[in-house]
Amino acid sequence: MKIGLVWHGDRDAQGSADLATSRFAGAAACMEAAGMEAVAVIYNDDFADEARTQMLGLDAIQVWVNPIVGGRNRTKLDGVLREVSDSGVRVFTHPDLIQKMGTKQVLADTRTASFGSDVHVYSSLDALKDGLKTQLCLGPLVLKQHRGHSGGGIWKFSALAGTSELLGSTEIHIRHAERGCPVETVAYDVAVGRMAPYFESGGCMFAQPFQERIGEGMVRIYMVRDEVAGFGHQAAVALAPESADGELPDMGPRLYYPPDDPQFSGIRERMQARWLDELTDCLKVSRTDLPLLWDADFMFGPKDTNGEDTYILCEINVSCVSPYPEWANEPMARHLRQILEGK
């Protein structure tokens, strides 16, 4: 069985691709150990037909391509993947499933789950302008574009202290989540106007209540289908509060931990015992249809009445789960072999 490991690159990368020296060397080794042949597939819109031809000669492909790469989106790639899937090649992850799980729509679809939050969807700039006037008076919000990565299109909006009504000239605080972006104070109409590009071509935005414990970081659960395959924790994350002197916190590294690490036993148990069922029920997806490799980011919510942590879903990543902990490679190969054998 031949398995394509697909990632984005240019002509030079296509000509020199070597799985043994790539960031997917561990995945390739585990697939070889499971009796499958791993093949490097370099994708670029400029030579999409060549990549399609290569994919069609494989049994399955696992794709690592961000939603936006060098100013381009995945429209052309998703079309290729649908064609390849229709031909009988198993595609991980199929674009239709990415639309269900790997966009910010998942926050609205799971708002009633135990890990959900009061997310509002705005399909036009005018609706956003009107709706935020009420929401911001209740507390800070995080606005998120439909699909992106690395903090792009994610903004914190907060009304100034004592603001009870937002008018066009009223100033508010805004901050972009891309690394190093400062807090700005601008008129409400100006702030909303900056969101216009996210509504182009039928886009939308999602408004989620800001979580005050964001300064404590986030926990990422790495999943291979319905199996917990590891954890990541990043202490300092985008939109963490600035210090008293206005300095933004340094973005520390994400640290990786194995799936049986005791410090994550509580959140692991919740994922296995409840959250997976809630997620699949909300999205109308079966466990057997879950992506081969995906992850879910959880923010710390308010402590409960017993002083225990609660968690709020921040996003689910499916398009390009990289880097990921080495502990995911073995179950990824094992699950893929079972899928291809029809088990």
Coordinates of C-alpha atoms in Angstrom, one line a residue:
M1 CA 0.0 0.0 0.0
K2 CA 1.4 3.4 -1.1
I3 CA 0.7 6.4 1.1
G4 CA 1.4 9.9 0.0
L5 CA 2.5 12.5 2.5
V6 CA 1.6 15.8 0.9
W7 CA 2.9 19.2 1.8
H8 CA 3.3 22.6 0.0
G9 CA 6.5 23.5 -1.8
D10 CA 8.0 25.0 -4.9
R11 CA 9.7 23.5 -7.9
D12 CA 13.0 23.2 -6.0
A13 CA 11.2 21.3 -3.1
Q14 CA 9.5 19.1 -5.6
G15 CA 12.8 18.1 -7.1
S16 CA 14.6 17.5 -3.8
A17 CA 11.9 16.0 -1.6
D18 CA 13.3 13.4 0.7
L19 CA 11.0 11.9 3.4
A20 CA 14.0 10.8 5.4
T21 CA 15.2 14.3 6.0
S22 CA 11.7 16.0 6.1
R23 CA 9.7 17.0 9.1
F24 CA 7.5 13.9 8.3
A25 CA 10.4 11.4 8.6
G26 CA 8.8 9.9 11.8
A27 CA 5.5 9.4 10.1
A28 CA 7.1 7.8 7.1
A29 CA 9.2 5.5 9.3
C30 CA 6.1 4.3 11.2
M31 CA 4.2 3.7 8.0
E32 CA 7.0 1.7 6.6
A33 CA 7.1 -0.3 9.9
A34 CA 3.4 -1.0 9.5
G35 CA 4.0 -2.5 6.0
M36 CA 3.1 0.6 3.9
E37 CA 5.3 2.6 1.5
A38 CA 5.4 6.3 2.2
V39 CA 5.8 8.7 -0.8
A40 CA 6.6 12.4 -0.7
V41 CA 4.1 14.5 -2.7
I42 CA 4.9 18.2 -3.1
Y43 CA 1.9 20.3 -4.0
N44 CA 1.7 23.8 -5.5
D45 CA -1.1 25.4 -7.5
D46 CA 1.5 26.1 -10.3
F47 CA 1.9 22.3 -10.9
A48 CA -1.3 21.0 -9.5
D49 CA -1.8 18.6 -12.5
E50 CA 1.5 16.9 -11.8
A51 CA 0.6 16.5 -8.1
R52 CA -2.9 15.1 -9.1
T53 CA -1.3 12.5 -11.3
Q54 CA 1.0 11.4 -8.5
M55 CA -1.8 11.2 -6.0
L56 CA -4.0 9.1 -8.3
G57 CA -1.3 6.4 -8.2
L58 CA -1.6 6.0 -4.4
D59 CA -3.9 4.2 -2.0
A60 CA -4.2 7.1 0.5
I61 CA -2.8 10.5 1.2
Q62 CA -2.3 12.6 4.3
V63 CA -2.2 16.3 3.5
W64 CA -0.4 19.1 5.4
V65 CA -1.3 22.4 3.6
N66 CA -2.4 25.5 5.4
P67 CA -5.7 27.2 4.4
I68 CA -3.7 30.2 3.2
V69 CA -0.2 29.8 1.7
G70 CA 1.6 32.8 0.2
G71 CA -1.6 34.7 -0.3
R72 CA -3.3 31.7 -2.0
N73 CA -6.1 29.7 -0.5
R74 CA -6.9 26.0 -0.9
T75 CA -9.6 26.3 -3.5
K76 CA -7.6 24.6 -6.3
L77 CA -6.1 22.0 -4.0
D78 CA -9.5 21.1 -2.5
G79 CA -10.8 20.6 -6.1
V80 CA -7.9 18.2 -6.7
L81 CA -8.5 16.3 -3.5
R82 CA -12.1 15.9 -4.3
E83 CA -11.2 14.4 -7.7
V84 CA -8.6 12.1 -6.2
S85 CA -11.1 11.0 -3.5
D86 CA -13.8 10.3 -6.2
S87 CA -11.3 8.0 -8.0
G88 CA -11.0 5.8 -4.9
V89 CA -7.9 7.2 -3.1
R90 CA -8.5 7.7 0.6
V91 CA -7.9 11.4 1.3
F92 CA -7.1 12.7 4.8
T93 CA -8.5 15.1 5.3
H94 CA -11.3 15.4 2.8
P95 CA -12.2 19.1 2.1
D96 CA -15.8 18.4 3.0
L97 CA -14.8 17.2 6.5
I98 CA -12.4 20.2 6.9
Q99 CA -15.4 22.5 6.3
K100 CA -17.2 20.8 9.1
M101 CA -14.4 20.7 11.6
G102 CA -11.5 22.8 10.5
T103 CA -13.1 26.3 10.2
K104 CA -14.4 28.6 12.9
Q105 CA -17.9 27.4 12.0
V106 CA -17.2 24.6 14.5
L107 CA -17.4 27.1 17.3
A108 CA -21.0 28.0 16.4
D109 CA -22.0 24.4 15.7
T110 CA -20.8 23.3 19.2
R111 CA -21.9 26.3 21.2
T112 CA -24.3 24.2 23.2
A113 CA -21.6 21.5 24.1
S114 CA -20.0 21.5 27.5
F115 CA -16.9 23.0 26.0
G116 CA -18.8 25.5 23.9
S117 CA -19.3 29.2 24.4
D118 CA -21.8 31.9 23.3
V119 CA -20.6 32.4 19.8
H120 CA -22.4 34.7 17.4
V121 CA -22.0 34.5 13.6
Y122 CA -22.0 37.6 11.5
S123 CA -22.5 37.2 7.7
S124 CA -22.1 40.8 6.7
L125 CA -20.3 43.9 7.8
D126 CA -23.5 45.7 8.6
A127 CA -24.7 42.9 10.8
L128 CA -21.4 42.9 12.6
K129 CA -21.6 46.7 13.2
D130 CA -25.1 46.4 14.7
G131 CA -24.5 43.2 16.7
L132 CA -21.3 44.2 18.4
K133 CA -22.9 47.2 19.9
T134 CA -24.8 45.0 22.3
Q135 CA -22.2 42.3 22.8
L136 CA -19.3 44.6 23.6
C137 CA -21.2 46.3 26.4
L138 CA -21.4 42.8 28.1
G139 CA -17.6 42.2 27.8
P140 CA -14.6 41.8 25.5
L141 CA -14.9 39.7 22.4
V142 CA -12.6 37.8 20.1
L143 CA -13.6 38.1 16.4
K144 CA -12.4 35.3 14.1
Q145 CA -12.5 35.0 10.4
H146 CA -13.9 31.9 8.9
R147 CA -10.7 30.2 8.0
G148 CA -7.0 31.1 8.6
H149 CA -4.0 30.3 10.7
S150 CA -1.2 31.8 12.8
G151 CA -3.5 34.5 14.3
G152 CA -4.4 36.1 11.0
G153 CA -7.9 37.5 11.0
I154 CA -8.4 37.1 14.8
W155 CA -9.0 40.3 16.7
K156 CA -9.8 41.3 20.3
F157 CA -12.4 44.0 20.7
S158 CA -13.1 45.6 24.0
A159 CA -15.1 48.7 25.0
L160 CA -13.5 51.3 27.2
A161 CA -14.3 51.2 30.9
G162 CA -17.6 52.9 31.6
T163 CA -18.9 52.6 28.1
S164 CA -22.6 51.8 28.2
E165 CA -23.5 52.6 24.6
L166 CA -21.4 52.3 21.5
L167 CA -21.7 55.0 18.8
G168 CA -19.7 55.4 15.6
S169 CA -17.4 57.9 17.2
T170 CA -16.9 56.0 20.5
E171 CA -13.4 54.7 20.9
I172 CA -12.7 51.1 21.7
H173 CA -9.6 48.9 22.1
I174 CA -8.6 46.5 19.4
R175 CA -5.7 44.1 18.9
H176 CA -4.8 41.7 16.1
A177 CA -3.7 38.3 17.2
E178 CA -0.7 38.1 14.9
R179 CA 2.5 38.0 16.8
G180 CA 3.7 41.4 18.1
C181 CA 0.6 43.4 17.3
P182 CA 0.0 46.1 19.9
V183 CA -3.3 47.3 21.4
E184 CA -4.8 50.2 19.4
T185 CA -7.5 52.7 20.4
V186 CA -9.7 53.6 17.5
A187 CA -13.2 54.8 16.8
Y188 CA -15.8 52.1 16.7
D189 CA -16.7 52.6 13.1
V190 CA -13.0 52.5 12.1
A191 CA -12.5 49.2 14.0
V192 CA -15.5 47.6 12.4
G193 CA -14.4 48.9 9.0
R194 CA -11.1 47.0 9.3
M195 CA -13.1 43.8 9.3
A196 CA -14.4 44.4 5.7
P197 CA -11.9 42.1 4.0
Y198 CA -13.1 39.1 5.9
F199 CA -16.5 39.4 4.4
E200 CA -15.3 39.4 0.8
S201 CA -16.4 36.5 -1.4
G202 CA -19.2 35.5 1.0
G203 CA -17.0 35.3 4.1
C204 CA -18.3 35.7 7.7
M205 CA -16.9 36.4 11.2
F206 CA -17.5 34.7 14.5
A207 CA -17.6 36.6 17.8
Q208 CA -16.6 34.6 20.9
P209 CA -16.4 35.9 24.5
F210 CA -12.9 36.7 25.5
Q211 CA -11.6 34.3 28.1
E212 CA -9.9 36.1 31.0
R213 CA -7.6 33.2 31.8
I214 CA -6.0 33.3 28.3
G215 CA -2.8 34.4 30.0
E216 CA -2.4 30.9 31.4
G217 CA -2.1 29.5 27.9
M218 CA -3.9 26.8 26.1
V219 CA -4.0 23.0 26.0
R220 CA -3.9 21.3 22.6
I221 CA -5.1 17.7 22.4
Y222 CA -3.7 15.9 19.4
M223 CA -6.0 13.2 18.0
V224 CA -5.6 10.3 15.6
R225 CA -9.2 9.7 14.7
D226 CA -10.8 9.1 18.1
E227 CA -7.6 8.2 20.0
V228 CA -5.8 10.8 22.1
A229 CA -2.2 10.8 20.7
G230 CA -0.5 13.5 22.8
F231 CA -0.8 17.0 24.2
G232 CA 0.7 20.4 23.7
H233 CA 0.8 23.3 26.1
Q234 CA 1.8 26.8 25.3
A235 CA 2.0 29.1 28.3
A236 CA 2.0 32.4 26.4
V237 CA -0.4 32.7 23.5
A238 CA -1.8 35.3 21.2
L239 CA -4.0 37.9 22.9
A240 CA -2.5 37.2 26.3
P241 CA -2.8 40.5 28.4
E242 CA 0.1 43.0 28.2
S243 CA 2.0 43.8 31.3
A244 CA 1.4 46.8 33.5
D245 CA 4.0 48.8 31.4
G246 CA 2.3 47.8 28.2
E247 CA 4.8 45.1 27.1
L248 CA 3.4 42.2 25.2
P249 CA 4.4 38.7 26.6
D250 CA 6.9 36.7 24.6
M251 CA 5.4 33.8 22.7
G252 CA 7.0 30.8 24.4
P253 CA 7.4 27.5 22.7
R254 CA 4.7 24.8 22.6
L255 CA 5.8 21.9 24.8
Y256 CA 4.7 18.4 23.9
Y257 CA 3.7 15.6 26.2
P258 CA 2.7 11.9 25.6
P259 CA -0.9 10.8 25.7
D260 CA -0.6 9.2 29.2
D261 CA 1.1 12.2 30.9
P262 CA -0.7 12.4 34.3
Q263 CA -0.9 16.2 34.3
F264 CA -3.4 16.0 31.5
S265 CA -5.4 13.1 32.9
G266 CA -8.4 15.3 33.6
I267 CA -8.8 16.8 30.2
R268 CA -7.9 13.5 28.5
E269 CA -10.8 11.8 30.5
R270 CA -13.2 14.6 29.4
M271 CA -12.2 14.2 25.8
Q272 CA -12.6 10.4 25.8
A273 CA -15.7 10.2 28.0
R274 CA -17.8 13.1 26.9
W275 CA -16.3 15.7 24.5
L276 CA -15.9 13.4 21.5
D277 CA -19.5 12.3 21.6
E278 CA -20.6 15.9 21.9
L279 CA -18.5 17.0 19.0
T280 CA -19.6 14.2 16.7
D281 CA -23.2 14.7 17.7
C282 CA -23.1 18.4 17.0
L283 CA -21.3 18.0 13.7
K284 CA -23.2 14.9 12.6
V285 CA -20.0 13.1 12.0
S286 CA -19.3 9.5 13.0
R287 CA -16.1 8.5 14.9
T288 CA -15.0 6.4 12.0
D289 CA -15.2 9.5 9.7
L290 CA -12.9 11.6 11.9
P291 CA -9.7 12.9 10.4
L292 CA -6.6 10.7 10.6
L293 CA -4.7 13.5 12.3
W294 CA -6.3 16.5 13.9
D295 CA -6.1 18.6 17.1
A296 CA -8.3 20.7 19.3
D297 CA -7.2 23.8 21.2
F298 CA -8.9 24.5 24.6
M299 CA -8.7 27.7 26.6
F300 CA -9.1 27.8 30.3
G301 CA -12.6 28.8 31.3
P302 CA -13.7 30.1 34.7
K303 CA -13.1 27.7 37.6
D304 CA -16.1 25.7 38.6
T305 CA -17.7 25.7 42.1
N306 CA -15.2 23.1 43.2
G307 CA -12.3 25.1 42.1
E308 CA -11.6 22.8 39.1
D309 CA -10.7 24.0 35.6
T310 CA -13.2 24.3 32.9
Y311 CA -12.3 24.4 29.2
I312 CA -13.6 26.4 26.2
L313 CA -13.0 25.3 22.6
C314 CA -10.8 27.8 20.8
E315 CA -10.5 26.0 17.4
I316 CA -9.9 22.7 15.7
N317 CA -7.0 22.3 13.3
V318 CA -7.3 19.8 10.5
S319 CA -5.7 21.3 7.3
C320 CA -2.1 21.3 8.5
V321 CA -1.5 19.8 11.9
S322 CA 2.3 20.4 12.0
P323 CA 4.4 20.3 14.0
Y324 CA 2.8 17.5 16.2
P325 CA 4.2 15.3 18.9
E326 CA 6.1 12.2 17.8
W327 CA 3.7 10.0 19.8
A328 CA 1.1 10.5 17.1
N329 CA 3.1 8.7 14.4
E330 CA 2.6 5.1 15.5
P331 CA -1.2 5.4 16.0
M332 CA -1.5 7.3 12.7
A333 CA 0.2 4.4 10.8
R334 CA -1.8 1.8 12.8
H335 CA -5.2 3.5 12.1
L336 CA -4.4 4.1 8.5
R337 CA -3.5 0.4 8.0
Q338 CA -6.8 -0.6 9.6
I339 CA -8.7 1.8 7.4
L340 CA -7.2 0.5 4.2
E341 CA -7.8 -3.1 5.3
G342 CA -11.4 -2.3 6.0
K343 CA -11.3 -2.9 9.7

